[in-house]
Short mmCIF file of C-alpha atoms in Angstrom, two decimals:
data_model
loop_
_atom_site.label_atom_id
_atom_site.label_comp_id
_atom_site.label_asym_id
_atom_site.label_seq_id
_atom_site.Cartn_x
_atom_site.Cartn_y
_atom_site.Cartn_z
CA MET A 1 -3.56 5.24 24.07
CA SER A 2 -0.11 3.80 24.65
CA TYR A 3 3.04 5.71 23.76
CA ASN A 4 3.76 3.32 20.87
CA ASP A 5 0.22 3.79 19.53
CA TYR A 6 0.65 7.55 19.81
CA VAL A 7 3.98 7.46 17.94
CA LEU A 8 2.56 5.16 15.26
CA GLN A 9 -0.48 7.39 14.74
CA ALA A 10 1.74 10.46 14.48
CA ILE A 11 4.00 8.72 11.94
CA LEU A 12 1.06 7.52 9.86
CA GLU A 13 -0.25 11.08 9.54
CA ILE A 14 3.04 12.53 8.30
CA PRO A 15 2.69 13.71 4.69
CA LEU A 16 4.97 11.77 2.36
CA SER A 17 6.46 15.08 1.22
CA GLU A 18 7.79 15.72 4.74
CA PHE A 19 10.28 12.84 4.78
CA ASP A 20 13.82 14.09 4.35
CA GLY A 21 17.40 13.45 5.31
CA ASP A 22 18.10 9.80 6.12
CA MET A 23 14.46 8.90 5.62
CA ARG A 24 13.83 10.53 2.25
CA ILE A 25 11.16 8.90 0.14
CA PRO A 26 12.39 8.84 -3.45
CA THR A 27 10.82 11.57 -5.56
CA ARG A 28 9.54 9.08 -8.14
CA LEU A 29 7.58 7.19 -5.48
CA GLU A 30 6.20 10.34 -3.89
CA THR A 31 5.11 11.63 -7.31
CA SER A 32 3.47 8.32 -8.19
CA MET A 33 1.68 8.15 -4.86
CA ARG A 34 0.43 11.70 -5.32
CA GLY A 35 -0.98 10.66 -8.69
CA ALA A 36 -2.83 7.85 -6.95
CA GLY A 37 -4.26 10.27 -4.38
CA VAL A 38 -2.04 8.96 -1.59
CA TYR A 39 -0.40 11.59 0.59
CA THR A 40 0.33 9.83 3.90
CA LEU A 41 1.59 6.46 5.08
CA GLN A 42 -1.90 5.70 6.41
CA GLU A 43 -3.41 6.17 2.96
CA THR A 44 -0.67 4.03 1.44
CA PHE A 45 -1.44 1.15 3.78
CA THR A 46 -5.19 1.52 3.27
CA GLN A 47 -4.99 1.39 -0.51
CA TYR A 48 -2.14 -1.09 -0.92
CA PRO A 49 -2.11 -4.11 1.42
CA ASN A 50 1.48 -5.12 0.71
CA GLU A 51 4.67 -4.39 -1.19
CA LYS A 52 3.60 -6.34 -4.28
CA SER A 53 0.32 -4.46 -4.68
CA LEU A 54 2.14 -1.14 -4.32
CA LEU A 55 4.70 -2.17 -6.92
CA SER A 56 2.03 -3.19 -9.43
CA ALA A 57 -0.08 -0.07 -8.82
CA VAL A 58 2.58 2.60 -9.22
CA GLN A 59 4.94 2.84 -12.13
CA VAL A 60 8.21 2.78 -10.24
CA GLY A 61 11.04 0.32 -10.17
CA LYS A 62 11.60 -2.37 -7.57
CA LYS A 63 14.50 -0.41 -6.08
CA THR A 64 12.22 2.55 -5.35
CA VAL A 65 9.70 0.36 -3.53
CA ARG A 66 12.54 -1.36 -1.66
CA ASP A 67 13.71 2.09 -0.55
CA PHE A 68 10.20 2.83 0.70
CA VAL A 69 10.10 -0.47 2.62
CA ALA A 70 13.54 0.31 4.07
CA ILE A 71 12.14 3.59 5.42
CA LEU A 72 9.32 1.70 7.16
CA GLU A 73 11.79 -0.78 8.63
CA GLU A 74 13.91 2.10 9.92
CA LEU A 75 10.83 3.65 11.52
CA GLU A 76 10.15 0.32 13.24
CA LYS A 77 13.70 0.20 14.59
CA ARG A 78 13.79 3.81 15.73
CA HIS A 79 10.35 3.96 17.31
CA GLY A 80 9.56 0.36 18.27
CA VAL A 81 6.34 0.32 16.27
CA GLN A 82 5.07 -2.50 14.04
CA PHE A 83 3.76 -2.02 10.54
CA GLU A 84 1.45 -4.93 9.67
CA TRP A 85 2.02 -3.99 6.05
CA LEU A 86 5.59 -5.33 6.32
CA GLU A 87 4.36 -8.67 7.65
CA ASN A 88 2.65 -9.52 4.33
CA PRO A 89 5.52 -9.30 1.86
CA LYS A 90 5.08 -10.30 -1.76
CA THR A 91 1.71 -12.02 -1.28
#
């Protein structure tokens, strides 16, 4: 397993409730995801193939989902990993 794969796997397994500081997931999104039985990034990506499907599935505003996407983009920048989920926007 490459270092990037290791980092990505570790990130995907982080519970959504553990994000804080600069990378805080908005409470409304975390609460909605919990209601949908989604607790980690991996589960989010498995159940929702893209930003549009997430937006339609959880009752949160576009700004909240944009904040979530911004967190993923920041993870990509900081750790050099790629989230396929971000490559299928608004489909």
